[in-house]
Amino acid sequence: MTNTFFPSLPPALQNNPLLTFGRGIAAYSDVKPEHIAPAIRFLLKHAQESVDAATNSHIPATWDQLAEPLEDATEALGRSWGVISHLNSVADTPELRTAYGEILPEVTAFMSSLGQNLALYQKFKELKNSPEYAQLSRAQQKVIENSLREFRLGGAELNDADKLRFSEIQDQQAALGKAFSDHVLDATDGFVHLITNRADLAGLPEDTIAAAAHTAEQKGLKGWAFTLHFPSYYPVMQYSENRDLRRLMYEAYVTRASELAPQYAKGDLAWDNTANMLEQLRLRDEEARMLGFANYAALSLAPKMASSVDEVDLFLTNFANKAKPFAQQDWQELCEYAKTELGLASESSNGLEPWDVPFAAERLKHARYSFSENELKQYFPLPRVLDGLFQVIQTLFGVKIEAADLPTWHADVQSFVVKDLAGKIQAYFYLDPYARPGKRGGAWMDDARGRRELANGEIQVPVAYLVCNFAAPVKVDGILRQPTITHDDVITLFHESGHGLHHLLTQVGALGVSGINGVEWDAVELPSQFMENFCWEWEVLEKMTAHAETGKPLPRELFEKMIAAKNFQNGFATLRQIVMSLTDWRLHSRFDAQDAKGHAVLDVSRQIADEYNIITQPEISRWINSFSHIFAGGYAAGYYSYKWAEVLSADAYSAFEEAAKLTGSVLDTETGTRYREEILEVGGSRPAAESFKAFRGREPSIDALLRHGGLA
């Protein structure tokens, strides 16, 4: 495959790693902050020249002379900018952050001008209305249809004065989103709690204690250091018998990036996201109204499956009402157990303090099902889990996964190649598994390169990033203990691999709709949530478990306990997710952002919790100040997508359950082939509803989701 976008580079840029990798893979560890501005400015100039050429009246409105050259130019920019954005998420440094922030407005300005380019919009209209359009592939037609929609949503039809304001809005939103993310990362990295008395560690698993000792050593401290990174924070909440420690960690965690952080989380007031959220909501509302929408939620639905604001609101409220009775039962059982068995008194009307909930839930689960999450964790060494995951993928989808040796950005990062059964390379992917300072929290999949059929007929194979934040392996008595992950972590890994498969197994040649590109946002979680189901199947777990010390697989007895406990407290958990989704949705559909002041965003979250949740949102909680999904992660007015797509994914998985009744295995290759062909391979080249119907033969039903979740 041709390995460059440019026949030659200026002498000053010939060794710039953001330009020299071309269509290949970037040398991530060679990228320095000083490379960013020169490379991106060169690419912006090249992209603008391509736009100017495309809008020239002498250039015909054809795929080869309009769409293809533009794709080349914007892909070159997008790939290099993607490398920088990726490093900003996984290897943050003050210097990289500054360089990224300095060039961000220029990238945002170009993308905004591209969406507003009326001459380019007219050229795409010409192409849509030309005789050639009917001769194009369905994927190419979808690229053009999506482009026309994006021009309309990008402000191409606005007058010149409004276009200027629209561009300002895009620039401000990009800067605010970056600042929000930076504040959450700084607030998370900025907190360290040191324990010097081992008695204060009572109840904590040995691997958690070892990890805390390792963290202290890394920071030049003596004792055990705990942080707000999830693998350090959550085991304290689950297992610590020290109630004061649980309270301290909880109060620090829920006040991150807020005005209370200096008091509870050793934070800086400069990291407070309160004003940032309000300003983002104001700008989104203004953007929507400029484009003729009643609110941002309505604007967000233009490229989604859901048809109206009211439809989404009703979907969420109906789901909340279905889950609430189960959540009430969960809560009553938990409070009664905490009171009678644990002696946990509470001064609040809830009957249980928020820092007691994970601890009491873990104890109740152990009492009821006779196993703990930590006991289960010992059966999931990460290498073994990966082998099991790859076996599922290889069996279902007819591919082979092998280790690769791609350039990486950290010593812990692994790379893999995906081949078809004949040995032909189909894709590559990275796995960055462990939490560390300077790495954004959570888990995600992103594309490093999309599949595309090049003008010379060659196929550019896709590359994906799979990023998680598992607890890193630690040394115990001088010996590096192999990393084990929780069953929840296993589910996370399968989830992100589902996104990855959507990107990696596509057979679409038009970049704009290959893989995850062009997929409706409220359907993009279908393949990810679909993969989670295999984490509960005996035939899968039996082969991907091996006790960290004995090497023995998961006992069937323990598996049965797992299954019995699968929906433990699920009503409570479901309601929590619905409340988060409704908070997002109402902030973007009913909230008067223009006149709001102070803690108005927090107040909305409290009102929704009061109406739909079964417990009052704690007075101290500022959880929304770190709700990065909607303020920095692309899920604004889209968090409902998790539940919306879960209806699709559960129903899709039920096809494998039906096959298992006939074949004895959910790893049914015939059903897997149909799923690959009708869901994964087509990417965004056709509407998700059509893909689902092509696979299932009917419209989706919520029944499977309710059954799987014990809410039927």
XYZ file of C-alpha atoms in Angstrom:
712
model
C 0.000 0.000 0.000
C 1.252 3.481 -0.842
C 2.649 4.794 2.421
C 2.380 8.540 1.970
C -0.199 11.257 1.408
C 2.432 13.581 -0.071
C 5.050 12.953 -2.782
C 7.447 15.234 -0.902
C 7.651 17.326 2.241
C 9.416 20.635 2.870
C 12.946 20.073 4.278
C 11.969 21.361 7.725
C 9.189 18.754 7.965
C 10.867 15.715 6.469
C 11.602 14.189 9.884
C 8.339 15.178 11.549
C 6.777 11.903 12.830
C 3.278 13.338 12.439
C 3.834 13.581 8.688
C 6.237 10.797 7.790
C 3.984 7.856 8.682
C 1.597 8.657 5.819
C -0.908 5.826 5.470
C 1.137 3.632 7.816
C 1.325 3.581 11.615
C 2.673 6.521 13.597
C 5.859 6.213 15.648
C 4.042 7.395 18.772
C 7.039 7.505 21.068
C 8.844 9.817 18.620
C 6.099 12.463 18.704
C 7.145 15.519 20.705
C 5.087 18.613 21.537
C 7.207 20.741 19.207
C 6.174 18.561 16.244
C 2.495 19.382 16.617
C 2.060 22.956 15.358
C 4.298 22.683 12.255
C 2.712 19.406 11.157
C -0.887 20.441 11.722
C -0.420 23.834 10.067
C 1.065 22.123 7.014
C -1.875 19.713 6.897
C -4.410 22.506 7.377
C -2.865 24.410 4.476
C -2.924 21.309 2.282
C -6.551 20.559 3.242
C -7.632 24.128 2.505
C -5.937 23.978 -0.898
C -7.892 20.807 -1.643
C -11.139 22.510 -0.630
C -10.345 25.499 -2.859
C -9.591 23.178 -5.764
C -12.793 21.210 -5.242
C -14.934 24.355 -5.319
C -13.328 25.624 -8.534
C -16.029 25.972 -11.167
C -13.896 24.020 -13.641
C -13.842 20.923 -11.411
C -16.767 18.617 -12.231
C -18.967 17.388 -9.382
C -17.940 13.729 -9.611
C -16.889 11.198 -7.002
C -13.343 10.928 -8.366
C -12.743 14.662 -8.713
C -14.718 16.016 -5.782
C -15.316 13.469 -3.025
C -12.120 11.412 -3.345
C -9.553 14.283 -3.270
C -11.365 15.903 -0.351
C -11.320 12.585 1.492
C -7.558 12.335 0.930
C -6.891 15.786 2.349
C -9.165 15.541 5.374
C -8.006 11.995 6.128
C -4.362 13.120 6.237
C -5.293 15.885 8.667
C -7.588 13.639 10.676
C -5.041 10.870 11.091
C -2.273 13.126 12.393
C -4.684 15.051 14.608
C -6.002 11.697 15.825
C -2.504 10.669 16.928
C -2.176 13.902 18.921
C -5.641 13.554 20.467
C -4.915 9.947 21.376
C -1.637 10.840 23.081
C -3.426 13.664 24.889
C -5.768 11.016 26.360
C -3.265 8.291 27.228
C 0.072 10.083 27.779
C -0.762 13.580 28.994
C 2.086 15.921 29.929
C 1.977 19.683 30.584
C 3.971 20.304 27.395
C 1.748 18.086 25.230
C -1.380 19.620 26.734
C -0.143 23.126 25.949
C 0.826 22.280 22.379
C -2.515 20.535 21.816
C -4.454 23.452 23.246
C -2.581 26.019 21.166
C -3.373 24.383 17.825
C -6.910 23.203 18.709
C -8.581 26.525 17.718
C -7.015 26.358 14.254
C -8.243 22.797 13.688
C -11.689 23.699 14.980
C -11.807 26.788 12.742
C -10.960 24.724 9.658
C -13.554 22.048 10.418
C -16.143 24.753 11.050
C -15.323 26.503 7.760
C -15.546 23.173 5.946
C -19.069 22.573 7.245
C -20.104 26.125 6.322
C -18.651 26.134 2.815
C -21.665 26.961 0.654
C -19.805 26.398 -2.627
C -18.746 22.927 -1.485
C -22.300 22.234 -0.316
C -23.581 23.171 -3.795
C -21.010 20.870 -5.409
C -22.205 17.926 -3.313
C -25.791 18.786 -4.242
C -24.757 18.686 -7.898
C -23.209 15.265 -7.372
C -26.349 14.011 -5.624
C -28.503 15.202 -8.544
C -26.155 14.014 -11.300
C -26.580 10.869 -13.465
C -23.369 9.497 -11.870
C -25.056 9.257 -8.468
C -27.148 6.279 -9.519
C -23.973 4.472 -10.634
C -22.204 4.862 -7.305
C -22.128 2.118 -4.682
C -24.659 2.265 -1.849
C -21.821 3.173 0.520
C -20.702 6.067 -1.687
C -24.286 7.304 -1.938
C -24.574 7.177 1.855
C -21.373 9.247 2.173
C -22.916 11.917 -0.039
C -26.245 11.851 1.825
C -24.442 12.164 5.158
C -22.259 14.970 3.796
C -25.299 16.983 2.719
C -26.810 16.534 6.184
C -23.548 17.605 7.830
C -23.389 20.728 5.660
C -26.886 21.673 6.830
C -25.989 20.967 10.466
C -22.614 22.681 10.020
C -24.207 26.021 9.137
C -23.688 26.080 5.367
C -27.120 27.658 4.878
C -26.556 30.456 7.419
C -25.879 34.048 6.370
C -22.325 35.379 6.648
C -22.839 37.100 10.007
C -24.388 33.999 11.541
C -21.635 31.834 10.087
C -19.073 33.916 11.964
C -20.949 33.462 15.236
C -21.468 29.763 14.516
C -17.711 29.342 14.067
C -17.078 31.132 17.343
C -19.457 28.720 19.049
C -17.593 25.690 17.670
C -14.254 27.124 18.777
C -15.514 27.878 22.282
C -17.139 24.465 22.650
C -13.923 22.693 21.645
C -11.913 24.699 24.158
C -14.457 24.128 26.935
C -14.632 20.384 26.262
C -10.859 20.110 26.465
C -10.768 22.177 29.657
C -13.476 19.999 31.231
C -11.479 16.852 30.486
C -8.235 18.405 31.704
C -9.880 19.454 34.973
C -11.218 15.953 35.647
C -7.832 14.387 34.921
C -6.006 16.925 37.093
C -8.511 16.437 39.916
C -8.118 12.658 39.675
C -4.327 12.767 39.520
C -4.108 15.445 42.202
C -5.461 13.371 45.095
C -3.311 10.943 47.065
C -4.218 9.575 50.493
C -1.369 7.969 52.397
C -1.950 5.334 55.083
C 0.908 4.433 57.424
C -0.911 2.173 59.888
C -1.610 -1.287 58.428
C -4.585 -1.688 60.773
C -6.362 0.953 58.680
C -6.253 -1.448 55.701
C -8.551 -4.004 57.329
C -10.767 -5.811 54.833
C -8.829 -4.828 51.734
C -7.691 -7.617 49.387
C -3.976 -8.351 49.310
C -3.599 -7.285 45.676
C -5.198 -3.921 46.478
C -2.800 -3.474 49.403
C 0.149 -4.447 47.192
C -0.957 -1.956 44.543
C -1.227 0.789 47.181
C 2.283 0.003 48.415
C 3.533 0.163 44.823
C 1.816 3.539 44.289
C 3.420 4.894 47.462
C 6.835 3.687 46.327
C 6.388 5.316 42.919
C 5.568 8.609 44.619
C 8.500 8.393 47.020
C 6.276 7.762 50.040
C 6.355 5.157 52.795
C 3.154 3.263 53.475
C 0.142 2.682 51.244
C -1.094 5.351 48.842
C -4.627 5.449 47.431
C -5.774 7.600 44.523
C -9.027 8.428 42.758
C -8.178 6.287 39.753
C -10.906 3.671 39.735
C -8.751 0.552 40.312
C -7.435 2.201 43.490
C -10.638 3.937 44.592
C -13.324 1.306 44.153
C -11.789 -1.615 46.084
C -11.669 0.697 49.099
C -15.390 1.374 48.711
C -16.152 -2.342 48.311
C -13.939 -3.950 50.925
C -12.519 -1.511 53.462
C -13.794 -2.091 56.979
C -12.567 1.382 57.863
C -15.697 3.488 57.530
C -13.788 6.751 57.915
C -11.524 5.763 55.031
C -14.507 4.924 52.839
C -16.061 8.275 53.653
C -12.865 10.174 52.937
C -12.419 8.463 49.550
C -16.088 8.875 48.609
C -16.156 12.569 49.452
C -12.994 13.126 47.444
C -14.316 11.192 44.451
C -17.720 12.880 44.158
C -16.348 16.400 44.624
C -13.701 16.211 41.894
C -13.569 19.272 39.631
C -15.997 21.206 41.833
C -15.934 24.096 44.284
C -15.802 21.537 47.118
C -12.641 19.851 45.812
C -10.207 21.973 47.838
C -12.030 20.901 51.001
C -12.461 17.200 50.234
C -10.240 16.170 47.311
C -7.051 18.228 47.671
C -8.173 19.964 44.498
C -7.641 23.382 42.972
C -10.515 25.819 42.464
C -9.163 26.398 38.961
C -10.388 22.873 38.157
C -14.014 23.644 39.074
C -16.240 22.680 36.111
C -19.418 24.385 37.373
C -19.225 27.425 35.100
C -17.815 25.319 32.269
C -20.944 23.128 32.159
C -23.290 26.117 32.076
C -21.356 27.757 29.283
C -21.291 24.572 27.215
C -25.056 24.204 27.598
C -25.610 27.844 26.592
C -23.495 27.429 23.482
C -25.197 24.179 22.489
C -28.606 25.789 22.898
C -27.542 28.772 20.792
C -26.130 26.486 18.101
C -29.367 24.498 17.914
C -31.553 27.604 17.639
C -29.348 29.073 14.907
C -29.998 25.922 12.878
C -33.749 26.082 13.442
C -34.108 23.470 16.185
C -36.054 24.004 19.400
C -33.174 22.716 21.523
C -29.907 20.816 21.341
C -31.579 17.467 21.980
C -33.658 17.940 18.817
C -30.523 18.873 16.858
C -28.695 15.822 18.165
C -31.406 13.490 16.801
C -30.794 14.464 13.163
C -28.252 11.639 12.664
C -29.792 9.150 15.116
C -32.365 6.344 15.109
C -34.766 7.992 17.563
C -37.275 10.226 15.792
C -38.225 12.858 18.385
C -37.298 14.421 21.718
C -40.501 13.143 23.268
C -39.825 9.593 22.058
C -36.499 9.485 23.903
C -37.950 11.073 27.027
C -40.803 8.557 27.060
C -38.397 5.667 26.451
C -36.344 6.692 29.489
C -39.254 7.452 31.825
C -41.014 4.194 30.917
C -37.786 2.313 31.570
C -37.394 4.110 34.901
C -40.908 3.113 35.909
C -40.217 -0.534 34.996
C -36.983 -0.578 36.985
C -38.165 1.372 40.031
C -40.043 -1.423 41.853
C -37.004 -3.694 41.482
C -34.714 -0.907 42.671
C -36.919 -0.276 45.710
C -36.716 -3.940 46.623
C -32.919 -3.899 46.149
C -32.608 -0.849 48.375
C -34.824 -2.196 51.136
C -32.877 -5.448 51.256
C -29.576 -3.595 51.389
C -30.650 -1.217 54.153
C -32.092 -4.038 56.253
C -28.931 -6.113 55.886
C -26.674 -3.150 56.687
C -28.676 -2.382 59.804
C -29.119 -5.898 61.202
C -25.907 -7.621 60.092
C -23.356 -4.826 59.780
C -24.644 -2.447 62.419
C -24.283 0.494 60.058
C -26.147 3.406 61.541
C -27.044 6.405 59.441
C -27.892 9.990 60.203
C -29.581 10.415 56.824
C -33.152 9.609 55.848
C -31.808 7.069 53.343
C -31.005 4.585 56.072
C -27.536 4.051 54.620
C -24.729 6.494 53.918
C -23.480 6.669 50.316
C -19.971 5.555 51.299
C -21.494 2.422 52.834
C -23.442 1.278 49.781
C -20.711 -0.593 47.809
C -19.367 -2.118 51.045
C -22.782 -3.297 52.225
C -23.658 -4.579 48.740
C -20.456 -6.629 48.550
C -21.080 -8.090 52.034
C -24.714 -8.904 51.220
C -23.684 -10.511 47.947
C -21.130 -12.652 49.764
C -23.647 -13.624 52.425
C -26.314 -14.524 49.898
C -24.225 -16.244 47.244
C -21.126 -17.319 49.211
C -18.521 -15.695 47.010
C -16.837 -12.323 46.709
C -15.777 -10.310 43.683
C -12.191 -10.578 44.870
C -12.409 -14.381 45.042
C -13.772 -14.405 41.502
C -11.080 -12.004 40.309
C -8.341 -14.551 40.979
C -9.689 -16.660 38.099
C -9.259 -13.901 35.523
C -5.578 -13.339 34.706
C -5.592 -10.834 31.867
C -3.534 -12.968 29.427
C -5.943 -15.867 29.885
C -8.949 -13.581 29.444
C -7.479 -12.244 26.222
C -7.008 -15.771 24.923
C -10.648 -16.516 25.733
C -11.879 -13.316 24.087
C -9.879 -14.032 20.952
C -11.239 -17.579 20.860
C -14.812 -16.260 20.912
C -14.049 -13.811 18.095
C -12.217 -16.405 16.014
C -14.974 -18.994 16.412
C -17.870 -16.677 15.644
C -16.413 -14.543 12.899
C -13.934 -16.735 11.044
C -10.738 -14.779 11.698
C -7.357 -15.341 13.365
C -5.822 -12.952 15.907
C -2.058 -12.923 16.409
C 0.421 -10.758 18.293
C 1.927 -7.922 16.247
C 4.829 -5.557 16.779
C 3.457 -2.094 16.037
C 4.992 1.127 17.395
C 3.487 2.000 20.808
C 3.343 4.905 23.273
C 3.940 2.943 26.516
C 5.675 -0.265 27.507
C 2.405 -1.849 28.670
C 0.673 -1.435 25.296
C 0.145 -4.553 23.177
C -0.663 -4.781 19.462
C -2.394 -7.485 17.417
C -3.154 -8.358 13.813
C -6.470 -9.768 12.549
C -6.248 -12.153 9.590
C -8.794 -14.097 7.603
C -8.577 -17.879 7.572
C -6.366 -17.754 4.488
C -3.855 -15.599 6.370
C -4.651 -12.282 4.648
C -4.393 -9.254 6.948
C -7.787 -7.678 7.664
C -6.930 -5.212 10.441
C -4.725 -4.308 13.406
C -5.546 -3.159 16.912
C -3.879 -1.917 20.077
C -4.712 -2.759 23.683
C -3.672 -0.259 26.376
C -4.950 -2.067 29.478
C -3.744 -0.362 32.671
C -4.493 2.813 34.611
C -1.623 5.251 35.154
C -1.062 8.959 35.863
C -1.610 11.120 32.796
C -4.147 8.701 31.297
C -7.808 9.618 31.090
C -10.082 7.381 33.165
C -12.677 4.966 31.831
C -12.538 2.689 28.810
C -12.992 3.448 25.154
C -12.358 2.366 21.592
C -11.173 4.799 18.937
C -10.067 4.440 15.357
C -6.451 4.987 14.396
C -7.146 4.322 10.715
C -10.291 3.525 8.794
C -10.829 0.928 6.073
C -10.838 2.458 2.631
C -10.540 1.392 -0.976
C -7.893 3.671 -2.445
C -8.008 5.168 -5.926
C -5.487 2.569 -7.147
C -7.696 -0.275 -5.936
C -5.605 -1.130 -2.890
C -7.368 -1.677 0.449
C -6.266 0.369 3.436
C -6.927 -1.931 6.400
C -8.356 -0.476 9.621
C -6.523 0.035 12.909
C -8.216 0.528 16.292
C -7.275 1.552 19.834
C -8.829 -0.395 22.726
C -8.150 1.506 25.942
C -8.986 0.320 29.468
C -7.972 1.299 32.998
C -7.428 -1.991 34.809
C -5.251 -2.294 37.898
C -1.639 -2.694 36.781
C 0.412 -5.750 37.820
C 2.468 -5.212 40.984
C 5.444 -6.840 42.658
C 4.839 -8.863 45.823
C 7.986 -9.891 47.721
C 10.015 -8.833 44.712
C 8.054 -11.016 42.279
C 5.817 -9.472 39.612
C 2.362 -10.950 40.121
C 0.445 -11.632 36.915
C -2.383 -9.116 36.444
C -5.870 -10.295 37.359
C -9.006 -8.343 36.541
C -12.514 -8.337 37.978
C -15.447 -9.868 36.153
C -16.711 -6.325 35.597
C -13.366 -5.610 33.923
C -13.854 -8.686 31.743
C -17.222 -7.275 30.668
C -15.563 -3.926 29.918
C -12.917 -5.622 27.786
C -15.555 -7.532 25.803
C -17.569 -4.311 25.453
C -14.697 -2.348 23.943
C -13.767 -5.306 21.733
C -17.316 -5.149 20.330
C -16.719 -1.556 19.255
C -13.380 -2.685 17.872
C -14.942 -5.492 15.824
C -17.427 -3.036 14.334
C -14.470 -1.001 13.105
C -12.086 -3.831 12.229
C -14.330 -6.299 10.382
C -16.062 -3.810 8.095
C -15.953 -4.583 4.390
C -17.036 -1.106 3.292
C -14.581 0.731 1.052
C -15.910 4.298 1.461
C -14.148 5.790 4.492
C -17.042 7.982 5.620
C -19.269 4.965 6.319
C -16.775 2.164 6.947
C -16.634 0.591 10.391
C -18.077 2.844 13.064
C -18.096 5.880 10.743
C -21.574 7.095 9.903
C -23.330 4.736 12.330
C -26.214 6.377 14.189
C -25.014 7.378 17.639
C -27.854 5.590 19.412
C -26.993 2.352 17.580
C -23.218 2.469 17.916
C -23.349 0.606 21.246
C -25.115 -2.411 19.747
C -21.946 -4.416 18.901
C -20.245 -3.484 22.172
C -23.117 -4.438 24.464
C -23.750 -7.530 22.374
C -20.282 -8.871 23.218
C -20.880 -8.451 26.972
C -23.336 -11.352 26.930
C -20.606 -13.927 26.308
C -19.077 -13.072 29.696
C -21.933 -15.004 31.326
C -21.651 -18.210 29.305
C -20.098 -21.323 30.871
C -18.617 -22.572 27.602
C -16.749 -19.247 27.334
C -15.713 -18.779 30.967
C -14.578 -22.358 31.421
C -11.911 -21.857 28.745
C -10.771 -18.360 29.663
C -10.258 -18.741 33.407
C -7.269 -20.030 35.350
C -6.655 -19.299 39.017
C -3.702 -16.950 39.451
C -1.977 -19.349 41.888
C -3.252 -22.848 41.098
C -3.960 -22.484 37.376
C -7.281 -24.321 37.794
C -10.284 -23.129 35.754
C -13.322 -21.521 37.311
C -15.264 -24.206 39.237
C -18.742 -24.876 37.922
C -20.099 -24.304 41.427
C -18.657 -20.788 41.536
C -19.996 -20.108 38.054
C -23.497 -21.099 39.167
C -23.200 -18.670 42.077
C -22.131 -15.984 39.601
C -25.175 -16.609 37.456
C -27.457 -16.570 40.501
C -25.932 -13.213 41.459
C -25.923 -11.783 37.911
C -28.857 -9.464 38.516
C -27.991 -8.722 42.134
C -28.953 -5.071 42.772
C -29.604 -4.671 39.025
C -32.773 -2.672 39.551
C -30.735 -0.183 41.544
C -27.969 -0.075 38.922
C -30.430 0.269 36.033
C -32.219 3.144 37.701
C -28.915 4.915 38.301
C -28.089 4.717 34.584
C -31.557 5.942 33.643
C -31.193 8.915 36.004
C -27.883 9.822 34.364
C -29.479 9.503 30.923
C -32.476 11.619 31.898
C -30.221 14.262 33.433
C -28.338 14.520 30.148
C -31.541 14.537 28.102
C -33.404 17.122 30.181
C -30.356 19.415 30.321
C -30.424 19.473 26.521
C -34.192 19.564 25.990
C -35.922 21.404 28.869
C -33.200 23.385 30.630
C -33.115 27.183 30.211
C -29.377 27.494 29.842
C -29.398 31.158 28.843
C -30.779 32.431 32.156
C -29.326 29.727 34.415
C -26.804 30.619 37.093
C -24.694 29.019 39.805
C -25.481 25.380 40.473
C -28.441 25.158 38.101
C -26.973 22.112 36.341
C -26.482 20.317 39.647
C -30.051 21.275 40.617
C -31.434 19.540 37.509
C -29.596 16.358 38.440
C -31.048 16.572 41.957
C -34.590 17.128 40.665
C -34.402 14.096 38.407
C -32.936 11.972 41.194
C -35.786 13.097 43.470
C -38.398 12.210 40.849
C -37.054 8.914 39.547
C -34.440 7.536 41.912
C -35.186 5.857 45.198
C -32.499 7.651 47.179
C -31.809 11.337 47.497
C -28.702 12.605 45.764
C -26.210 13.290 48.584
C -25.826 16.979 49.376
C -22.069 16.806 48.931
C -22.199 15.043 45.556
C -20.983 16.970 42.533
C -20.860 13.885 40.296
C -22.015 15.848 37.284
C -18.862 17.985 37.411
C -16.944 14.926 36.209
C -19.625 13.616 33.797
C -17.112 13.588 30.945
C -19.324 11.565 28.624
C -21.597 14.540 27.984
C -19.227 17.452 28.564
C -16.040 16.122 26.964
C -16.757 12.755 25.372
C -19.211 13.257 22.523
C -22.313 11.910 24.323
C -24.113 15.243 24.792
C -27.836 14.468 24.475
C -26.703 10.953 23.719
C -26.156 9.107 26.987
C -29.557 7.468 26.503
C -27.879 5.578 23.640
C -26.538 2.977 26.059
C -30.039 1.860 27.032
C -31.477 2.376 23.557
C -28.792 0.211 21.973
C -29.050 -2.331 24.800
C -32.534 -3.175 23.538
C -30.967 -3.948 20.148
C -27.965 -5.829 21.538
C -29.996 -8.053 23.883
C -32.389 -8.915 21.074
C -29.480 -9.624 18.715
C -27.888 -11.912 21.302
C -31.145 -13.797 21.743
C -30.580 -15.093 18.184
C -27.492 -16.888 19.517
C -29.498 -18.218 22.463
C -32.056 -19.575 20.027
C -29.287 -21.185 17.972
C -27.846 -22.764 21.134
C -31.119 -24.612 21.710
C -30.536 -26.362 18.385
C -26.749 -26.680 18.317
C -25.842 -26.762 22.018
C -23.548 -23.742 21.737
C -23.980 -19.959 21.721
C -20.746 -19.860 19.710
C -22.725 -20.789 16.641
C -20.714 -20.051 13.529
C -23.706 -19.815 11.198
C -25.384 -17.172 13.364
C -22.014 -15.493 13.868
C -21.508 -15.275 10.126
C -24.935 -13.678 9.646
C -24.199 -11.193 12.453
C -20.835 -10.343 10.928
C -22.297 -9.853 7.454
C -25.439 -7.925 8.425
C -24.173 -5.839 11.363
C -20.377 -5.627 11.476
C -19.369 -5.640 7.827
C -21.844 -3.011 6.625
C -20.734 -0.360 9.140
C -22.594 2.882 8.540
C -23.341 2.179 4.876
C -27.041 1.668 5.610
C -29.390 2.682 8.451
C -28.926 0.659 11.639
C -32.617 -0.271 11.666
C -32.184 -1.932 8.263
C -29.094 -3.807 9.463
C -30.905 -5.043 12.558
C -33.908 -6.229 10.530
C -31.601 -7.922 8.026
C -30.046 -9.898 10.876
C -33.101 -10.578 13.030
C -35.784 -10.620 10.340
C -38.037 -8.285 12.338
C -38.185 -5.081 14.389
C -36.355 -5.070 17.758
C -38.152 -6.126 20.941
C -37.393 -5.054 24.523
C -38.327 -8.490 25.898
C -34.808 -9.973 25.781
C -33.310 -7.011 27.651
C -35.894 -7.213 30.432
C -35.356 -10.957 30.690
C -31.560 -10.678 30.772
C -31.741 -7.984 33.432
C -34.237 -9.764 35.664
C -36.750 -6.952 35.135
C -39.404 -8.932 33.293
